[in-house]
Amino acid sequence: MTKVTVYRHEHFNAAHRLHNPNLDDAENRRIFGKCNSPNYHGHNYELVVAVTGEIDPVTGYVIDLGTLSALVKREILDRFDHRNLNLDVEEFSARNPTAENIVVTIYELLRPHLDAGLELQITLGETPRNLVRYPAGGPQ
Amino acid sequence: MTKVTVYRHEHFNAAHRLHNPNLDDAENRRIFGKCNSPNYHGHNYELVVAVTGEIDPVTGYVIDLGTLSALVKREILDRFDHRNLNLDVEEFSARNPTAENIVVTIYELLRPHLDAGLELQITLGETPRNLVRYPAGGPQ
Amino acid sequence: MTKVTVYRHEHFNAAHRLHNPNLDDAENRRIFGKCNSPNYHGHNYELVVAVTGEIDPVTGYVIDLGTLSALVKREILDRFDHRNLNLDVEEFSARNPTAENIVVTIYELLRPHLDAGLELQITLGETPRNLVRYPAGGPQ
Amino acid sequence: MTKVTVYRHEHFNAAHRLHNPNLDDAENRRIFGKCNSPNYHGHNYELVVAVTGEIDPVTGYVIDLGTLSALVKREILDRFDHRNLNLDVEEFSARNPTAENIVVTIYELLRPHLDAGLELQITLGETPRNLVRYPAGGPQ
Amino acid sequence: MTKVTVYRHEHFNAAHRLHNPNLDDAENRRIFGKCNSPNYHGHNYELVVAVTGEIDPVTGYVIDLGTLSALVKREILDRFDHRNLNLDVEEFSARNPTAENIVVTIYELLRPHLDAGLELQITLGETPRNLVRYPAGGPQ
Amino acid sequence: MTKVTVYRHEHFNAAHRLHNPNLDDAENRRIFGKCNSPNYHGHNYELVVAVTGEIDPVTGYVIDLGTLSALVKREILDRFDHRNLNLDVEEFSARNPTAENIVVTIYELLRPHLDAGLELQITLGETPRNLVRYPAGGPQ
């Protein structure tokens, strides 16, 4: 059994603000600092979708990267790109859009659309120096 | 006369929206597309400040890059980073924050703080694939 | 007059072979080395299209980057991408596809489609360590 | 036991074409799209060779990277670089040179030359946005 | 249990020399080549600190990256940056500063300052083409 | 006349220290800060050699990049790489090895070996965020 991991890089640009409505303003400011700035700021999010599975003997592919890219476009980019994550994306109406929460959300949105025999792992770069990955560890 | 150009890379993260208040909504949407999205989106802006001048024979420097970096922090980053350019930065209260207008604004903010004998040129990356430079041409 | 340069990054993947039909095989091998390999090799070509002009006061743009990107797609990518430059692209039927000749060809294909008031400069990366630019010098 | 992974980056430029001779032309075109283009296209392949093992107390090395680099040059680069993978490399005479099949082939070519106590993992970038890894998961 | 890995990129510039005092000069030269050059050479070391843990439901963070960055600055950068690793950093007074030994040392210096429930993995780039990771495998 | 600029990327690793022997220790420390650290520190220097000239109609080249790379190796890399610039490179025995002075020195060492009809410009990256160029302005 020859399992290979394939990686597809995508990106989107979005505004966000870190804020926990259960905490008061001073506490939000103390925890989130300038990321709590009230009128939002934004990022070029770099997204890497890693899919692990066996090579199909007919195509030589684990998964067609065109199909994978179209899936990411439909489920993630069309809903997150050039949007305000807090205001425009329902998944973050009650979930603080930290990089950690965004990467888990992206995983949850993509996972149901992949065959059960394929493993999925998502990496998200919020800036070139700050990245997150879910599930932790594993293929990439 | 030995003129050298030195480059210092900085970055900031900000939200913005492209919108011309003199045009109606349909026209704004037609010209600016998803960049006109009403609740803002954002970018990791990559900033390169290029300064051209003669090498100081005592220091071997054109300009101390620590001094240059502190100037950029004070005049640009402290005012633009983790902000909404349209709402939080007065220079864009009446100027559409396109990459072109941002790069000219940064030049105008830094130019008065550099010696007259030094040339200045600013490059701004809005995404890894879209960049602008002002003044056009020249040192970099 | 506020002239700004804008840069758009694109890329294409192509096969090529360096060969001058006016020289014999030994001479071709001596000049072009492994780049003369008979069955072709290939590259991920990184293309930067730089356009210099004044900022339009209505849009805040020098040129709409969506329009520029669509032009590059139609004139260059649709004809060069995933092709064999020697066999599939007529411009190289009688012109050796060195990086220098490719960058001049791209300039010649794009120049007629831009307004006369805009300056154009093309940079082409053949590998991350070998790049070319035409016209030499100038905006970028 | 102090196991460390060391990574060596190499690269090669090659032409290839995706094609399964057991399928007819229409089916090849449907599955492989422009990658099935008959006269080949090409890539700058980025190769990362990851070796995991214990640190040698005399040298402080897991493996001498000069030795590893020379091995990769002899077994992979001298045979793949500036070649047509389909026509010039015997391993692909009957194996479709998808990124997945190339990365497995490189692993198979290098594995016999490393000590049994060392683990090996190969990552191959076909473009900056499409990468593959074999074995899946693990050290990198 | 939702475990996520977060990555923080830092860097430092240092001089070093590879030398084993238990070996004679000829043997040191044979093993370490130009890295044994007597007056030292140097690198821009790229450091990635990966921390794996559960997302805190109050903050949405695995660990505050500002806190993590300050820890790395205090324990590593303030002691390694712009120094000679062999002469100025006591950990290398009796340990050859190969990339492998440096990455293990950084792990040992940071590990005691992180909560027991968090996993730590360090990646160190000595050049863009030579990197090391400790512990081997796992999260990144 | 079709002038094109070609760029070749090279790199070397070296130790250095910024120090002006005509100034006392306190003044050196004040001006050069941690770059004055007595036991040296170091960098991965990224070097870009830009050569501008007409395309040779026989080869399609401005200059053979293999020839250019061999010249840079012989004149610069073999003398600077894995060395201490202050102690091992005679050009810096009486010239403070700031990035500005290094880039001018590299230009002076390469210029005599290129045809008079070719223009030369050198860019040197000391870190990914600090770069210098000589002559200022022009082709790159």
PDB file of N, CA and C in Angstrom, chain C residues 59-93:
ATOM      1  N   THR C  59     -10.806  56.023 -10.151  1.00  0.00           N
ATOM      2  CA  THR C  59     -10.675  54.665  -9.613  1.00  0.00           C
ATOM      3  C   THR C  59      -9.556  54.542  -8.572  1.00  0.00           C
ATOM      4  N   GLY C  60      -8.582  55.431  -8.619  1.00  0.00           N
ATOM      5  CA  GLY C  60      -7.412  55.257  -7.785  1.00  0.00           C
ATOM      6  C   GLY C  60      -6.472  54.187  -8.309  1.00  0.00           C
ATOM      7  N   TYR C  61      -6.700  53.740  -9.529  1.00  0.00           N
ATOM      8  CA  TYR C  61      -5.878  52.698 -10.162  1.00  0.00           C
ATOM      9  C   TYR C  61      -4.987  53.305 -11.249  1.00  0.00           C
ATOM     10  N   VAL C  62      -3.823  52.698 -11.510  1.00  0.00           N
ATOM     11  CA  VAL C  62      -3.088  52.952 -12.751  1.00  0.00           C
ATOM     12  C   VAL C  62      -3.749  52.171 -13.876  1.00  0.00           C
ATOM     13  N   ILE C  63      -4.035  50.901 -13.561  1.00  0.00           N
ATOM     14  CA  ILE C  63      -4.740  50.038 -14.504  1.00  0.00           C
ATOM     15  C   ILE C  63      -5.456  49.009 -13.648  1.00  0.00           C
ATOM     16  N   ASP C  64      -6.631  48.595 -14.043  1.00  0.00           N
ATOM     17  CA  ASP C  64      -7.333  47.564 -13.293  1.00  0.00           C
ATOM     18  C   ASP C  64      -6.541  46.255 -13.409  1.00  0.00           C
ATOM     19  N   LEU C  65      -6.110  45.711 -12.272  1.00  0.00           N
ATOM     20  CA  LEU C  65      -5.279  44.503 -12.331  1.00  0.00           C
ATOM     21  C   LEU C  65      -6.058  43.296 -12.823  1.00  0.00           C
ATOM     22  N   GLY C  66      -7.373  43.296 -12.662  1.00  0.00           N
ATOM     23  CA  GLY C  66      -8.183  42.218 -13.232  1.00  0.00           C
ATOM     24  C   GLY C  66      -8.144  42.255 -14.751  1.00  0.00           C
ATOM     25  N   THR C  67      -8.231  43.470 -15.302  1.00  0.00           N
ATOM     26  CA  THR C  67      -8.139  43.635 -16.751  1.00  0.00           C
ATOM     27  C   THR C  67      -6.758  43.227 -17.252  1.00  0.00           C
ATOM     28  N   LEU C  68      -5.719  43.655 -16.534  1.00  0.00           N
ATOM     29  CA  LEU C  68      -4.350  43.321 -16.929  1.00  0.00           C
ATOM     30  C   LEU C  68      -4.138  41.807 -16.878  1.00  0.00           C
ATOM     31  N   SER C  69      -4.620  41.188 -15.802  1.00  0.00           N
ATOM     32  CA  SER C  69      -4.451  39.741 -15.650  1.00  0.00           C
ATOM     33  C   SER C  69      -5.180  38.992 -16.776  1.00  0.00           C
ATOM     34  N   ALA C  70      -6.373  39.456 -17.138  1.00  0.00           N
ATOM     35  CA  ALA C  70      -7.126  38.811 -18.222  1.00  0.00           C
ATOM     36  C   ALA C  70      -6.391  38.963 -19.555  1.00  0.00           C
ATOM     37  N   LEU C  71      -5.765  40.124 -19.766  1.00  0.00           N
ATOM     38  CA  LEU C  71      -4.981  40.342 -20.994  1.00  0.00           C
ATOM     39  C   LEU C  71      -3.805  39.374 -21.057  1.00  0.00           C
ATOM     40  N   VAL C  72      -3.089  39.227 -19.941  1.00  0.00           N
ATOM     41  CA  VAL C  72      -1.935  38.313 -19.912  1.00  0.00           C
ATOM     42  C   VAL C  72      -2.406  36.881 -20.138  1.00  0.00           C
ATOM     43  N   LYS C  73      -3.540  36.524 -19.556  1.00  0.00           N
ATOM     44  CA  LYS C  73      -4.064  35.171 -19.753  1.00  0.00           C
ATOM     45  C   LYS C  73      -4.347  34.914 -21.233  1.00  0.00           C
ATOM     46  N   ARG C  74      -5.037  35.869 -21.861  1.00  0.00           N
ATOM     47  CA  ARG C  74      -5.462  35.660 -23.253  1.00  0.00           C
ATOM     48  C   ARG C  74      -4.286  35.650 -24.226  1.00  0.00           C
ATOM     49  N   GLU C  75      -3.342  36.593 -24.042  1.00  0.00           N
ATOM     50  CA  GLU C  75      -2.264  36.744 -25.024  1.00  0.00           C
ATOM     51  C   GLU C  75      -1.065  35.831 -24.754  1.00  0.00           C
ATOM     52  N   ILE C  76      -0.829  35.492 -23.479  1.00  0.00           N
ATOM     53  CA  ILE C  76       0.389  34.736 -23.145  1.00  0.00           C
ATOM     54  C   ILE C  76       0.043  33.353 -22.584  1.00  0.00           C
ATOM     55  N   LEU C  77      -0.661  33.289 -21.470  1.00  0.00           N
ATOM     56  CA  LEU C  77      -0.831  32.015 -20.773  1.00  0.00           C
ATOM     57  C   LEU C  77      -1.594  31.004 -21.630  1.00  0.00           C
ATOM     58  N   ASP C  78      -2.667  31.462 -22.288  1.00  0.00           N
ATOM     59  CA  ASP C  78      -3.455  30.518 -23.097  1.00  0.00           C
ATOM     60  C   ASP C  78      -2.639  29.948 -24.262  1.00  0.00           C
ATOM     61  N   ARG C  79      -1.581  30.633 -24.645  1.00  0.00           N
ATOM     62  CA  ARG C  79      -0.756  30.160 -25.769  1.00  0.00           C
ATOM     63  C   ARG C  79       0.533  29.471 -25.319  1.00  0.00           C
ATOM     64  N   PHE C  80       1.060  29.812 -24.135  1.00  0.00           N
ATOM     65  CA  PHE C  80       2.360  29.275 -23.704  1.00  0.00           C
ATOM     66  C   PHE C  80       2.216  28.180 -22.633  1.00  0.00           C
ATOM     67  N   ASP C  81       1.168  28.260 -21.820  1.00  0.00           N
ATOM     68  CA  ASP C  81       1.097  27.395 -20.631  1.00  0.00           C
ATOM     69  C   ASP C  81       0.832  25.937 -21.011  1.00  0.00           C
ATOM     70  N   HIS C  82       1.609  25.034 -20.415  1.00  0.00           N
ATOM     71  CA  HIS C  82       1.483  23.589 -20.670  1.00  0.00           C
ATOM     72  C   HIS C  82       1.711  23.269 -22.146  1.00  0.00           C
ATOM     73  N   ARG C  83       2.626  24.029 -22.762  1.00  0.00           N
ATOM     74  CA  ARG C  83       2.983  23.805 -24.150  1.00  0.00           C
ATOM     75  C   ARG C  83       4.491  23.576 -24.279  1.00  0.00           C
ATOM     76  N   ASN C  84       4.863  23.135 -25.480  1.00  0.00           N
ATOM     77  CA  ASN C  84       6.256  23.037 -25.880  1.00  0.00           C
ATOM     78  C   ASN C  84       6.556  24.300 -26.682  1.00  0.00           C
ATOM     79  N   LEU C  85       7.405  25.179 -26.144  1.00  0.00           N
ATOM     80  CA  LEU C  85       7.611  26.472 -26.803  1.00  0.00           C
ATOM     81  C   LEU C  85       8.147  26.289 -28.221  1.00  0.00           C
ATOM     82  N   ASN C  86       9.077  25.350 -28.428  1.00  0.00           N
ATOM     83  CA  ASN C  86       9.655  25.150 -29.760  1.00  0.00           C
ATOM     84  C   ASN C  86       8.627  24.648 -30.768  1.00  0.00           C
ATOM     85  N   LEU C  87       7.769  23.731 -30.345  1.00  0.00           N
ATOM     86  CA  LEU C  87       6.867  23.056 -31.286  1.00  0.00           C
ATOM     87  C   LEU C  87       5.481  23.670 -31.368  1.00  0.00           C
ATOM     88  N   ASP C  88       5.005  24.250 -30.267  1.00  0.00           N
ATOM     89  CA  ASP C  88       3.596  24.663 -30.200  1.00  0.00           C
ATOM     90  C   ASP C  88       3.378  26.169 -30.334  1.00  0.00           C
ATOM     91  N   VAL C  89       4.422  26.988 -30.201  1.00  0.00           N
ATOM     92  CA  VAL C  89       4.250  28.445 -30.190  1.00  0.00           C
ATOM     93  C   VAL C  89       4.966  29.022 -31.408  1.00  0.00           C
ATOM     94  N   GLU C  90       4.190  29.586 -32.318  1.00  0.00           N
ATOM     95  CA  GLU C  90       4.752  29.966 -33.619  1.00  0.00           C
ATOM     96  C   GLU C  90       5.880  30.995 -33.499  1.00  0.00           C
ATOM     97  N   GLU C  91       5.820  31.863 -32.490  1.00  0.00           N
ATOM     98  CA  GLU C  91       6.871  32.875 -32.341  1.00  0.00           C
ATOM     99  C   GLU C  91       8.257  32.231 -32.193  1.00  0.00           C
ATOM    100  N   PHE C  92       8.298  30.984 -31.714  1.00  0.00           N
ATOM    101  CA  PHE C  92       9.602  30.339 -31.516  1.00  0.00           C
ATOM    102  C   PHE C  92       9.893  29.289 -32.600  1.00  0.00           C
ATOM    103  N   SER C  93       9.119  29.311 -33.664  1.00  0.00           N
ATOM    104  CA  SER C  93       9.429  28.372 -34.743  1.00  0.00           C
ATOM    105  C   SER C  93      10.759  28.752 -35.396  1.00  0.00           C
TER     106      SER C  93
END
